[in-house]
Amino acid sequence: MIKKKGIIVAIDGPAGAGKSTTARLLAEKLNYDYIDTGAMYRAVTLFALRNDIKHTETEQLVKLVSSLNFEFKNNGTEIFVNSENVSEQIRSAEVSSKVSDYSKIAEVREILIQKQYEIGEHGGIVMEGRDITTAVFPNAELKIFLTADLDVRAYRRLIEMRNKGQKIDLENVRNNLETRDKIDSSRDVNPLMITEDSIIIDTTKLTVDQQVEIIYNKAKEIIKSLNLHSHHN
């Protein structure tokens, strides 16, 4: 048995609920590793588009995904795929509009779930996505479901994209999120859902610091009860 480095904090929720920012700041506070699984699905989408592989071409997709090696650096804010930093490219409007198509493919999810499990199985991580509490780490010590009103999520995502210099209007962002919600919640494989043991946090009226603080306190309670130290080497 490998000694666990800490607990596993699994954070799920719809697009734009503030998962990435919250998870990253929480990981910093706990001195844990931060893993953004959405970035992995985006990276798959980016490479599929680059290689002209449609989401219907399962066999080629499986080959592609199996050949990708994911590495998170700089507090999980940068993702490297086969040693190439693709952190910026995966946030393009094109990738955003196609990511759900590729994410819903069972075979793609299966490979990525395995990779995510291997990254986080020793604990000491904050992992966020759409199926972390259900498919990747159903036994996570702390499960969080972050949600917020669609309008609020759209506005936050708009600001985020504009800050990165992308020209886009609110209606487009809102439509994109709405479509992704539908696909994420209704897909056959590991749809977005709330587990019975998840703590639901509605971030509509919360600041980022407030939501981080709520989860941090829960995490500290669990770490204390399990006699684990939050700081791992």
mmCIF file of C-alpha atoms in Angstrom, residues 59-192:
data_model
loop_
_atom_site.group_PDB
_atom_site.id
_atom_site.type_symbol
_atom_site.label_atom_id
_atom_site.label_comp_id
_atom_site.label_asym_id
_atom_site.label_seq_id
_atom_site.Cartn_x
_atom_site.Cartn_y
_atom_site.Cartn_z
ATOM 1 C CA GLU A 59 -11.259 3.992 -33.820
ATOM 2 C CA GLN A 60 -8.969 6.881 -34.818
ATOM 3 C CA LEU A 61 -9.999 8.772 -31.687
ATOM 4 C CA VAL A 62 -9.072 5.887 -29.412
ATOM 5 C CA LYS A 63 -5.649 5.661 -31.072
ATOM 6 C CA LEU A 64 -5.188 9.401 -30.706
ATOM 7 C CA VAL A 65 -6.232 9.601 -27.042
ATOM 8 C CA SER A 66 -4.089 6.603 -26.104
ATOM 9 C CA SER A 67 -1.064 8.343 -27.628
ATOM 10 C CA LEU A 68 -1.500 11.537 -25.593
ATOM 11 C CA ASN A 69 0.580 12.070 -22.504
ATOM 12 C CA PHE A 70 -0.839 14.703 -20.124
ATOM 13 C CA GLU A 71 1.179 16.744 -17.691
ATOM 14 C CA PHE A 72 0.008 19.572 -15.458
ATOM 15 C CA LYS A 73 2.475 22.265 -14.444
ATOM 16 C CA ASN A 74 2.532 25.612 -12.663
ATOM 17 C CA ASN A 75 -0.107 24.722 -10.032
ATOM 18 C CA GLY A 76 -2.197 22.903 -12.594
ATOM 19 C CA THR A 77 -2.807 26.075 -14.585
ATOM 20 C CA GLU A 78 -0.823 24.854 -17.578
ATOM 21 C CA ILE A 79 -1.412 21.635 -19.440
ATOM 22 C CA PHE A 80 1.265 20.001 -21.548
ATOM 23 C CA VAL A 81 0.347 17.307 -24.028
ATOM 24 C CA ASN A 82 3.225 15.241 -25.368
ATOM 25 C CA SER A 83 5.487 17.990 -23.988
ATOM 26 C CA GLU A 84 3.703 20.800 -25.873
ATOM 27 C CA ASN A 85 2.113 23.574 -23.836
ATOM 28 C CA VAL A 86 -1.453 23.806 -25.190
ATOM 29 C CA SER A 87 -2.946 25.850 -22.333
ATOM 30 C CA GLU A 88 -3.951 28.725 -24.610
ATOM 31 C CA GLN A 89 -5.061 26.761 -27.692
ATOM 32 C CA ILE A 90 -7.508 24.583 -25.766
ATOM 33 C CA ARG A 91 -9.485 27.668 -24.716
ATOM 34 C CA SER A 92 -10.284 28.760 -28.265
ATOM 35 C CA ALA A 93 -13.898 29.295 -29.307
ATOM 36 C CA GLU A 94 -13.622 26.433 -31.790
ATOM 37 C CA VAL A 95 -12.523 23.950 -29.131
ATOM 38 C CA SER A 96 -15.214 25.252 -26.749
ATOM 39 C CA SER A 97 -17.929 24.662 -29.325
ATOM 40 C CA LYS A 98 -16.773 21.099 -30.091
ATOM 41 C CA VAL A 99 -15.555 19.745 -26.752
ATOM 42 C CA SER A 100 -18.893 18.240 -25.706
ATOM 43 C CA ASP A 101 -19.096 16.234 -28.940
ATOM 44 C CA TYR A 102 -15.786 14.559 -28.201
ATOM 45 C CA SER A 103 -16.364 14.299 -24.445
ATOM 46 C CA LYS A 104 -19.496 12.229 -24.845
ATOM 47 C CA ILE A 105 -17.701 9.374 -26.654
ATOM 48 C CA ALA A 106 -17.615 6.390 -24.275
ATOM 49 C CA GLU A 107 -14.227 5.129 -25.424
ATOM 50 C CA VAL A 108 -12.633 8.559 -25.027
ATOM 51 C CA ARG A 109 -14.010 8.901 -21.500
ATOM 52 C CA GLU A 110 -12.859 5.427 -20.554
ATOM 53 C CA ILE A 111 -9.236 6.176 -21.441
ATOM 54 C CA LEU A 112 -9.244 9.612 -19.808
ATOM 55 C CA ILE A 113 -10.936 8.353 -16.639
ATOM 56 C CA GLN A 114 -8.164 5.770 -16.294
ATOM 57 C CA LYS A 115 -5.499 8.458 -16.815
ATOM 58 C CA GLN A 116 -7.229 10.742 -14.286
ATOM 59 C CA TYR A 117 -7.442 7.939 -11.757
ATOM 60 C CA GLU A 118 -3.728 7.237 -12.112
ATOM 61 C CA ILE A 119 -2.877 10.921 -11.649
ATOM 62 C CA GLY A 120 -4.906 11.203 -8.443
ATOM 63 C CA GLU A 121 -5.129 7.818 -6.755
ATOM 64 C CA HIS A 122 -2.542 8.652 -4.070
ATOM 65 C CA GLY A 123 -4.553 11.616 -2.856
ATOM 66 C CA GLY A 124 -3.373 15.101 -2.079
ATOM 67 C CA ILE A 125 -5.310 16.377 -5.063
ATOM 68 C CA VAL A 126 -8.216 18.604 -5.982
ATOM 69 C CA MET A 127 -9.720 17.310 -9.212
ATOM 70 C CA GLU A 128 -12.573 18.996 -11.019
ATOM 71 C CA GLY A 129 -14.768 18.141 -13.970
ATOM 72 C CA ARG A 130 -18.201 16.729 -14.770
ATOM 73 C CA ASP A 131 -17.921 13.139 -13.552
ATOM 74 C CA ILE A 132 -15.215 13.127 -10.889
ATOM 75 C CA THR A 133 -17.571 12.304 -8.009
ATOM 76 C CA THR A 134 -19.333 9.596 -10.015
ATOM 77 C CA ALA A 135 -16.896 7.960 -12.454
ATOM 78 C CA VAL A 136 -13.325 8.860 -11.550
ATOM 79 C CA PHE A 137 -13.320 8.939 -7.744
ATOM 80 C CA PRO A 138 -16.630 7.619 -6.414
ATOM 81 C CA ASN A 139 -14.785 7.019 -3.116
ATOM 82 C CA ALA A 140 -13.357 10.531 -2.793
ATOM 83 C CA GLU A 141 -13.286 11.710 0.813
ATOM 84 C CA LEU A 142 -14.844 15.042 -0.129
ATOM 85 C CA LYS A 143 -17.317 15.511 -2.967
ATOM 86 C CA ILE A 144 -18.534 18.944 -4.010
ATOM 87 C CA PHE A 145 -21.110 19.918 -6.611
ATOM 88 C CA LEU A 146 -20.725 23.562 -7.631
ATOM 89 C CA THR A 147 -23.583 25.193 -9.425
ATOM 90 C CA ALA A 148 -24.885 28.669 -10.300
ATOM 91 C CA ASP A 149 -27.619 30.320 -12.370
ATOM 92 C CA LEU A 150 -27.077 30.026 -16.112
ATOM 93 C CA ASP A 151 -27.055 33.822 -16.546
ATOM 94 C CA VAL A 152 -24.454 34.268 -13.850
ATOM 95 C CA ARG A 153 -22.308 31.490 -15.321
ATOM 96 C CA ALA A 154 -22.582 33.032 -18.794
ATOM 97 C CA TYR A 155 -21.568 36.456 -17.512
ATOM 98 C CA ARG A 156 -18.564 35.049 -15.618
ATOM 99 C CA ARG A 157 -17.434 33.065 -18.640
ATOM 100 C CA LEU A 158 -17.828 36.159 -20.861
ATOM 101 C CA ILE A 159 -15.572 38.225 -18.583
ATOM 102 C CA GLU A 160 -13.033 35.392 -18.500
ATOM 103 C CA MET A 161 -12.958 35.131 -22.295
ATOM 104 C CA ARG A 162 -12.803 38.885 -22.854
ATOM 105 C CA ASN A 163 -9.925 39.128 -20.399
ATOM 106 C CA LYS A 164 -8.112 36.688 -22.658
ATOM 107 C CA GLY A 165 -8.762 38.956 -25.610
ATOM 108 C CA GLN A 166 -11.507 36.861 -27.214
ATOM 109 C CA LYS A 167 -14.234 38.842 -28.942
ATOM 110 C CA ILE A 168 -17.548 37.234 -28.110
ATOM 111 C CA ASP A 169 -20.980 38.377 -26.961
ATOM 112 C CA LEU A 170 -23.031 37.294 -23.977
ATOM 113 C CA GLU A 171 -25.726 35.568 -26.008
ATOM 114 C CA ASN A 172 -23.192 33.313 -27.730
ATOM 115 C CA VAL A 173 -21.589 32.377 -24.431
ATOM 116 C CA ARG A 174 -24.980 31.684 -22.868
ATOM 117 C CA ASN A 175 -26.079 29.510 -25.794
ATOM 118 C CA ASN A 176 -22.814 27.598 -25.693
ATOM 119 C CA LEU A 177 -23.219 26.903 -21.968
ATOM 120 C CA GLU A 178 -26.855 25.912 -22.368
ATOM 121 C CA THR A 179 -25.997 23.445 -25.129
ATOM 122 C CA ARG A 180 -23.152 22.017 -23.099
ATOM 123 C CA ASP A 181 -25.407 21.628 -20.048
ATOM 124 C CA LYS A 182 -27.856 19.622 -22.145
ATOM 125 C CA ILE A 183 -25.190 17.381 -23.637
ATOM 126 C CA ASP A 184 -23.369 16.920 -20.323
ATOM 127 C CA SER A 185 -26.512 16.024 -18.406
ATOM 128 C CA SER A 186 -28.086 13.797 -21.010
ATOM 129 C CA ARG A 187 -25.154 11.854 -22.421
ATOM 130 C CA ASP A 188 -25.336 8.085 -21.967
ATOM 131 C CA VAL A 189 -21.888 7.754 -20.455
ATOM 132 C CA ASN A 190 -21.196 9.256 -17.033
ATOM 133 C CA PRO A 191 -23.598 12.175 -17.342
ATOM 134 C CA LEU A 192 -23.260 15.173 -15.061
#
